[in-house]
Amino acid sequence: MEAKEQRCCWITYTSPEVHEILKTGFDRSPMFAGRIDGVGPRYCPSIEDKINRFADRDRHQLFVEPEGWNTVEIYVNGFSTSLPEDVQYKALRTVPGFENVRFFRPGYAIEYDYFPPTQLSNTLETKLISNLFFAGQINGTTGYEEAACQGLMAGINAHQKVIESEALVLKRSEAYIGVLIDDLINKGTEEPYRMFTSRAEYRTLLRQDNADARLTPLSYKLGLAKEERMIAIEKKNKNVAEIKTILQKTMIEPEEINSFLNL
C-alpha cells in the first residue's frame, strides 16, 4: 500500500489532572473492587492499573489510531479501562486533543478462565479426552498471534490424526511456535501468556531470513507448500553450500581485503 493511502496515527498523553479524574472511579472499578479476580496481561495494563502501579509517573502515552478509512472511530491505544462510563468520558475529554471527543462505546473489562495447558500433549490434544484439541485463550494465552499459531497446529494435528498420519511437533530450535507450545504444556502459566523472543534459547537460529529453510520441508511434507517452492529452497540450500565450500577453501590476506571492507 502506498504512503498516500495510509491514515495518520497520533500520540497524546494523560496528565495529573486526567489521573485525578480517573481515581474518582477506582472504588467502582470491578478490578479494584474485587469483582474480577483474573490477572490481566502484564504488558497491556489498564490505565487505572498504570496509575496505581506507576504512581511516580505524571503522564502516560496514548496512541491515537484511526479504525479505518470510512469511519470517524478512533482506537485509543493505552487507555483500556473498566472504570464507570461517566469517569471515562470526563477523563478522556481532559486529554489534550480530546476536548470534543464523543463515545461510540465505553471501555470495559473482560474476565476469562482457562484450562491449565499442562493437561495437553505436544500436539495440543487433551490428555484426558482423545480427539479433543485446545487452541488459543482456553490455553491461557493472550494475543491473536498466539491464538493463530495454536489454531494452525491444533488444526494440522487434528487432521493428521483423522487420516492416521504422523503428528506435527515443532521443536524449540525450529520455530517460536515450538517454544510457545513447549512452555505451555511443560511450565503452564499463571498469567496471560505472550510469546517473546527472550523466551527462546535458540532465538539466534529462529530468524526471519531462514524461516524458509527451517519450515518449507515440513510444509511440503504436509502438502501445504507447492513443489516449485520446495525446488526453490533446495536450490537455495545448494547455492549456500557451494558458497560455504568456496569460503572454506579460499584464503585472503588482510592487506588484500581490508581496503574493501573499509568502504
CSV table of C-alpha atoms in Angstrom, one decimal:
chain,number,residue,atom,x,y,z
A,1,MET,CA,0.0,0.0,0.0
A,2,GLU,CA,1.4,3.4,-0.9
A,3,ALA,CA,2.0,6.0,1.7
A,4,LYS,CA,-0.7,8.3,0.4
A,5,GLU,CA,-3.2,5.6,1.1
A,6,GLN,CA,-2.3,5.4,4.8
A,7,ARG,CA,-4.1,7.1,7.6
A,8,CYS,CA,-2.0,9.1,10.1
A,9,CYS,CA,-1.7,7.9,13.7
A,10,TRP,CA,-1.1,10.4,16.5
A,11,ILE,CA,0.3,10.5,20.1
A,12,THR,CA,-1.0,12.3,23.1
A,13,TYR,CA,-0.6,12.0,26.8
A,14,THR,CA,-2.6,11.8,30.0
A,15,SER,CA,-1.8,14.3,32.7
A,16,PRO,CA,-2.0,14.7,36.5
A,17,GLU,CA,-5.5,16.2,36.1
A,18,VAL,CA,-6.6,13.2,34.0
A,19,HIS,CA,-5.2,10.8,36.7
A,20,GLU,CA,-7.1,12.6,39.4
A,21,ILE,CA,-10.4,12.3,37.5
A,22,LEU,CA,-9.8,8.6,36.9
A,23,LYS,CA,-9.0,8.0,40.6
A,24,THR,CA,-12.5,9.2,41.5
A,25,GLY,CA,-13.8,6.0,39.9
A,26,PHE,CA,-11.4,3.5,41.4
A,27,ASP,CA,-13.9,2.4,44.1
A,28,ARG,CA,-16.3,1.5,41.3
A,29,SER,CA,-13.8,-0.4,39.2
A,30,PRO,CA,-14.6,-4.2,39.1
A,31,MET,CA,-10.9,-4.9,39.1
A,32,PHE,CA,-10.2,-2.8,42.2
A,33,ALA,CA,-13.4,-3.7,43.9
A,34,GLY,CA,-12.7,-7.4,43.7
A,35,ARG,CA,-15.5,-8.4,41.3
A,36,ILE,CA,-12.8,-9.6,38.9
A,37,ASP,CA,-10.1,-11.9,40.2
A,38,GLY,CA,-8.2,-12.7,37.0
A,39,VAL,CA,-4.7,-11.3,36.4
A,40,GLY,CA,-4.6,-9.0,33.4
A,41,PRO,CA,-1.9,-9.1,30.7
A,42,ARG,CA,1.4,-7.9,32.3
A,43,TYR,CA,2.4,-5.9,29.2
A,44,CYS,CA,-1.1,-4.4,28.4
A,45,PRO,CA,-2.2,-2.9,31.7
A,46,SER,CA,-5.4,-0.8,32.0
A,47,ILE,CA,-5.0,2.9,32.6
A,48,GLU,CA,-6.1,2.7,36.2
A,49,ASP,CA,-3.6,-0.1,36.7
A,50,LYS,CA,-0.8,2.0,35.2
A,51,ILE,CA,-1.7,4.9,37.5
A,52,ASN,CA,-1.7,2.6,40.5
A,53,ARG,CA,1.5,0.7,39.7
A,54,PHE,CA,3.5,3.7,38.4
A,55,ALA,CA,2.4,6.3,40.8
A,56,ASP,CA,5.6,8.3,40.2
A,57,ARG,CA,4.6,8.9,36.5
A,58,ASP,CA,2.6,12.1,35.9
A,59,ARG,CA,1.6,11.1,32.4
A,60,HIS,CA,1.2,8.0,30.2
A,61,GLN,CA,1.4,7.9,26.4
A,62,LEU,CA,-1.7,7.2,24.3
A,63,PHE,CA,-1.6,6.2,20.6
A,64,VAL,CA,-4.5,7.6,18.6
A,65,GLU,CA,-5.2,5.1,15.8
A,66,PRO,CA,-8.0,5.6,13.2
A,67,GLU,CA,-10.1,2.4,12.9
A,68,GLY,CA,-10.3,2.7,9.1
A,69,TRP,CA,-10.9,4.9,6.0
A,70,ASN,CA,-14.7,5.0,6.1
A,71,THR,CA,-15.3,5.7,9.8
A,72,VAL,CA,-14.6,8.5,12.3
A,73,GLU,CA,-13.9,6.0,15.0
A,74,ILE,CA,-10.6,6.2,16.8
A,75,TYR,CA,-8.9,3.5,18.8
A,76,VAL,CA,-7.2,5.0,21.9
A,77,ASN,CA,-4.4,2.6,22.5
A,78,GLY,CA,-3.2,2.8,26.1
A,79,PHE,CA,-6.5,3.8,27.6
A,80,SER,CA,-8.1,0.4,28.2
A,81,THR,CA,-10.2,0.6,31.3
A,82,SER,CA,-13.1,-0.8,33.4
A,83,LEU,CA,-13.9,2.4,35.1
A,84,PRO,CA,-17.5,3.8,35.1
A,85,GLU,CA,-18.6,5.4,31.8
A,86,ASP,CA,-19.0,8.9,33.3
A,87,VAL,CA,-15.5,8.8,34.7
A,88,GLN,CA,-14.0,7.6,31.4
A,89,TYR,CA,-15.8,10.3,29.5
A,90,LYS,CA,-14.8,13.1,31.8
A,91,ALA,CA,-11.1,11.9,31.8
A,92,LEU,CA,-10.9,11.5,28.1
A,93,ARG,CA,-12.2,15.0,27.5
A,94,THR,CA,-9.3,16.3,29.6
A,95,VAL,CA,-6.7,14.6,27.5
A,96,PRO,CA,-5.0,17.2,25.1
A,97,GLY,CA,-6.7,16.9,21.7
A,98,PHE,CA,-9.7,15.0,23.0
A,99,GLU,CA,-11.6,18.1,24.3
A,100,ASN,CA,-14.6,17.4,22.0
A,101,VAL,CA,-14.4,13.6,22.0
A,102,ARG,CA,-17.6,11.5,21.8
A,103,PHE,CA,-18.1,7.9,22.7
A,104,PHE,CA,-19.2,5.1,20.4
A,105,ARG,CA,-18.8,2.6,23.3
A,106,PRO,CA,-17.0,2.9,26.7
A,107,GLY,CA,-14.1,0.7,27.7
A,108,TYR,CA,-15.0,-2.5,29.6
A,109,ALA,CA,-13.3,-5.3,31.4
A,110,ILE,CA,-13.4,-9.0,30.3
A,111,GLU,CA,-12.5,-11.9,32.5
A,112,TYR,CA,-12.0,-15.3,31.0
A,113,ASP,CA,-10.9,-18.6,32.6
A,114,TYR,CA,-8.7,-21.2,31.0
A,115,PHE,CA,-7.8,-24.8,31.3
A,116,PRO,CA,-4.2,-25.4,32.6
A,117,PRO,CA,-2.3,-26.2,29.4
A,118,THR,CA,-0.2,-28.8,31.2
A,119,GLN,CA,-3.2,-31.1,30.5
A,120,LEU,CA,-2.3,-31.1,26.8
A,121,SER,CA,0.1,-33.2,24.8
A,122,ASN,CA,2.6,-31.5,22.4
A,123,THR,CA,0.1,-31.8,19.6
A,124,LEU,CA,-2.4,-29.7,21.6
A,125,GLU,CA,-4.7,-32.7,22.1
A,126,THR,CA,-6.1,-33.1,25.6
A,127,LYS,CA,-4.6,-36.0,27.5
A,128,LEU,CA,-7.9,-37.0,29.1
A,129,ILE,CA,-10.2,-36.8,26.1
A,130,SER,CA,-9.0,-38.3,22.8
A,131,ASN,CA,-9.5,-36.2,19.6
A,132,LEU,CA,-10.2,-33.0,21.6
A,133,PHE,CA,-7.7,-30.3,20.7
A,134,PHE,CA,-7.4,-26.9,22.5
A,135,ALA,CA,-6.0,-23.7,21.0
A,136,GLY,CA,-6.0,-20.0,22.0
A,137,GLN,CA,-7.2,-18.3,25.1
A,138,ILE,CA,-8.5,-21.6,26.5
A,139,ASN,CA,-4.8,-22.5,27.0
A,140,GLY,CA,-4.1,-19.3,28.9
A,141,THR,CA,-2.6,-17.2,26.1
A,142,THR,CA,-3.3,-13.7,25.1
A,143,GLY,CA,-2.8,-12.1,21.7
A,144,TYR,CA,-4.1,-13.0,18.3
A,145,GLU,CA,-0.7,-14.2,17.0
A,146,GLU,CA,-0.5,-16.8,19.9
A,147,ALA,CA,-4.1,-17.9,19.1
A,148,ALA,CA,-3.5,-18.2,15.4
A,149,CYS,CA,-0.4,-20.3,15.7
A,150,GLN,CA,-2.1,-22.7,18.1
A,151,GLY,CA,-5.1,-22.9,15.9
A,152,LEU,CA,-2.8,-23.8,13.0
A,153,MET,CA,-1.0,-26.5,14.9
A,154,ALA,CA,-4.2,-27.9,16.5
A,155,GLY,CA,-5.9,-28.0,13.1
A,156,ILE,CA,-3.0,-29.7,11.4
A,157,ASN,CA,-2.7,-32.3,14.1
A,158,ALA,CA,-6.4,-33.0,14.3
A,159,HIS,CA,-6.3,-33.6,10.5
A,160,GLN,CA,-3.2,-35.8,10.8
A,161,LYS,CA,-4.9,-37.9,13.5
A,162,VAL,CA,-8.0,-38.3,11.4
A,163,ILE,CA,-6.1,-39.6,8.5
A,164,GLU,CA,-3.8,-41.6,10.8
A,165,SER,CA,-0.7,-39.8,9.7
A,166,GLU,CA,2.3,-38.6,11.7
A,167,ALA,CA,1.7,-35.7,14.1
A,168,LEU,CA,3.5,-32.3,13.5
A,169,VAL,CA,5.5,-31.2,16.5
A,170,LEU,CA,7.8,-28.3,16.2
A,171,LYS,CA,10.9,-28.2,18.3
A,172,ARG,CA,12.1,-25.2,20.3
A,173,SER,CA,15.0,-25.0,17.9
A,174,GLU,CA,12.7,-25.0,14.9
A,175,ALA,CA,10.2,-22.3,15.5
A,176,TYR,CA,8.8,-19.9,18.1
A,177,ILE,CA,5.6,-21.9,17.8
A,178,GLY,CA,7.6,-24.8,19.2
A,179,VAL,CA,8.8,-22.6,22.1
A,180,LEU,CA,5.2,-21.4,22.9
A,181,ILE,CA,3.7,-24.9,22.9
A,182,ASP,CA,6.6,-26.4,24.9
A,183,ASP,CA,6.3,-23.6,27.5
A,184,LEU,CA,2.6,-24.1,27.9
A,185,ILE,CA,2.4,-27.8,28.2
A,186,ASN,CA,5.5,-28.2,30.4
A,187,LYS,CA,5.6,-25.0,32.5
A,188,GLY,CA,1.9,-23.9,32.4
A,189,THR,CA,1.1,-20.2,33.1
A,190,GLU,CA,-0.1,-18.2,36.0
A,191,GLU,CA,-0.9,-15.1,33.8
A,192,PRO,CA,-2.0,-14.5,30.2
A,193,TYR,CA,1.0,-15.9,28.2
A,194,ARG,CA,2.6,-14.0,25.4
A,195,MET,CA,5.4,-15.2,23.1
A,196,PHE,CA,8.6,-13.1,23.4
A,197,THR,CA,11.9,-13.7,21.7
A,198,SER,CA,13.6,-13.7,25.1
A,199,ARG,CA,11.8,-17.0,25.9
A,200,ALA,CA,13.7,-18.8,23.2
A,201,GLU,CA,17.2,-20.1,24.0
A,202,TYR,CA,17.6,-20.7,20.2
A,203,ARG,CA,16.5,-17.3,19.2
A,204,THR,CA,19.6,-16.7,17.1
A,205,LEU,CA,18.5,-19.6,14.9
A,206,LEU,CA,14.9,-18.6,14.7
A,207,ARG,CA,15.4,-15.7,12.3
A,208,GLN,CA,13.2,-14.3,9.7
A,209,ASP,CA,15.8,-14.8,6.9
A,210,ASN,CA,16.0,-18.6,7.5
A,211,ALA,CA,12.3,-19.4,8.0
A,212,ASP,CA,12.0,-20.8,4.5
A,213,ALA,CA,14.9,-23.2,5.1
A,214,ARG,CA,13.6,-24.2,8.5
A,215,LEU,CA,9.9,-24.8,7.7
A,216,THR,CA,9.5,-25.3,3.9
A,217,PRO,CA,10.4,-29.1,4.1
A,218,LEU,CA,7.8,-29.6,6.8
A,219,SER,CA,5.2,-27.6,4.9
A,220,TYR,CA,5.9,-29.5,1.7
A,221,LYS,CA,5.6,-32.8,3.6
A,222,LEU,CA,2.1,-31.8,4.8
A,223,GLY,CA,1.0,-30.8,1.3
A,224,LEU,CA,0.9,-27.0,2.2
A,225,ALA,CA,3.9,-25.9,0.2
A,226,LYS,CA,3.8,-26.5,-3.6
A,227,GLU,CA,6.6,-28.4,-5.4
A,228,GLU,CA,8.1,-25.3,-7.0
A,229,ARG,CA,8.6,-23.8,-3.6
A,230,MET,CA,10.4,-26.9,-2.4
A,231,ILE,CA,12.5,-26.8,-5.5
A,232,ALA,CA,13.4,-23.2,-4.9
A,233,ILE,CA,14.5,-23.9,-1.3
A,234,GLU,CA,16.6,-26.9,-2.4
A,235,LYS,CA,18.3,-24.7,-5.0
A,236,LYS,CA,18.9,-22.0,-2.3
A,237,ASN,CA,20.4,-24.6,0.1
A,238,LYS,CA,22.6,-25.9,-2.7
A,239,ASN,CA,23.9,-22.4,-3.5
A,240,VAL,CA,24.6,-21.7,0.1
A,241,ALA,CA,26.5,-24.9,0.5
A,242,GLU,CA,28.6,-24.1,-2.6
A,243,ILE,CA,29.4,-20.6,-1.2
A,244,LYS,CA,30.5,-22.2,2.1
A,245,THR,CA,32.8,-24.6,0.3
A,246,ILE,CA,34.4,-21.7,-1.6
A,247,LEU,CA,34.9,-19.7,1.5
A,248,GLN,CA,36.4,-22.7,3.3
A,249,LYS,CA,39.0,-23.2,0.5
A,250,THR,CA,39.7,-19.5,-0.2
A,251,MET,CA,42.3,-17.7,1.8
A,252,ILE,CA,42.6,-13.9,1.6
A,253,GLU,CA,45.4,-11.9,3.2
A,254,PRO,CA,44.4,-8.9,5.4
A,255,GLU,CA,46.2,-6.4,3.0
A,256,GLU,CA,44.1,-7.7,0.1
A,257,ILE,CA,40.7,-7.4,1.8
A,258,ASN,CA,41.0,-4.6,4.3
A,259,SER,CA,40.6,-1.8,1.8
A,260,PHE,CA,37.4,-3.4,0.5
A,261,LEU,CA,35.9,-4.0,4.0
A,262,ASN,CA,36.7,-0.3,4.9
A,263,LEU,CA,34.4,1.0,2.2
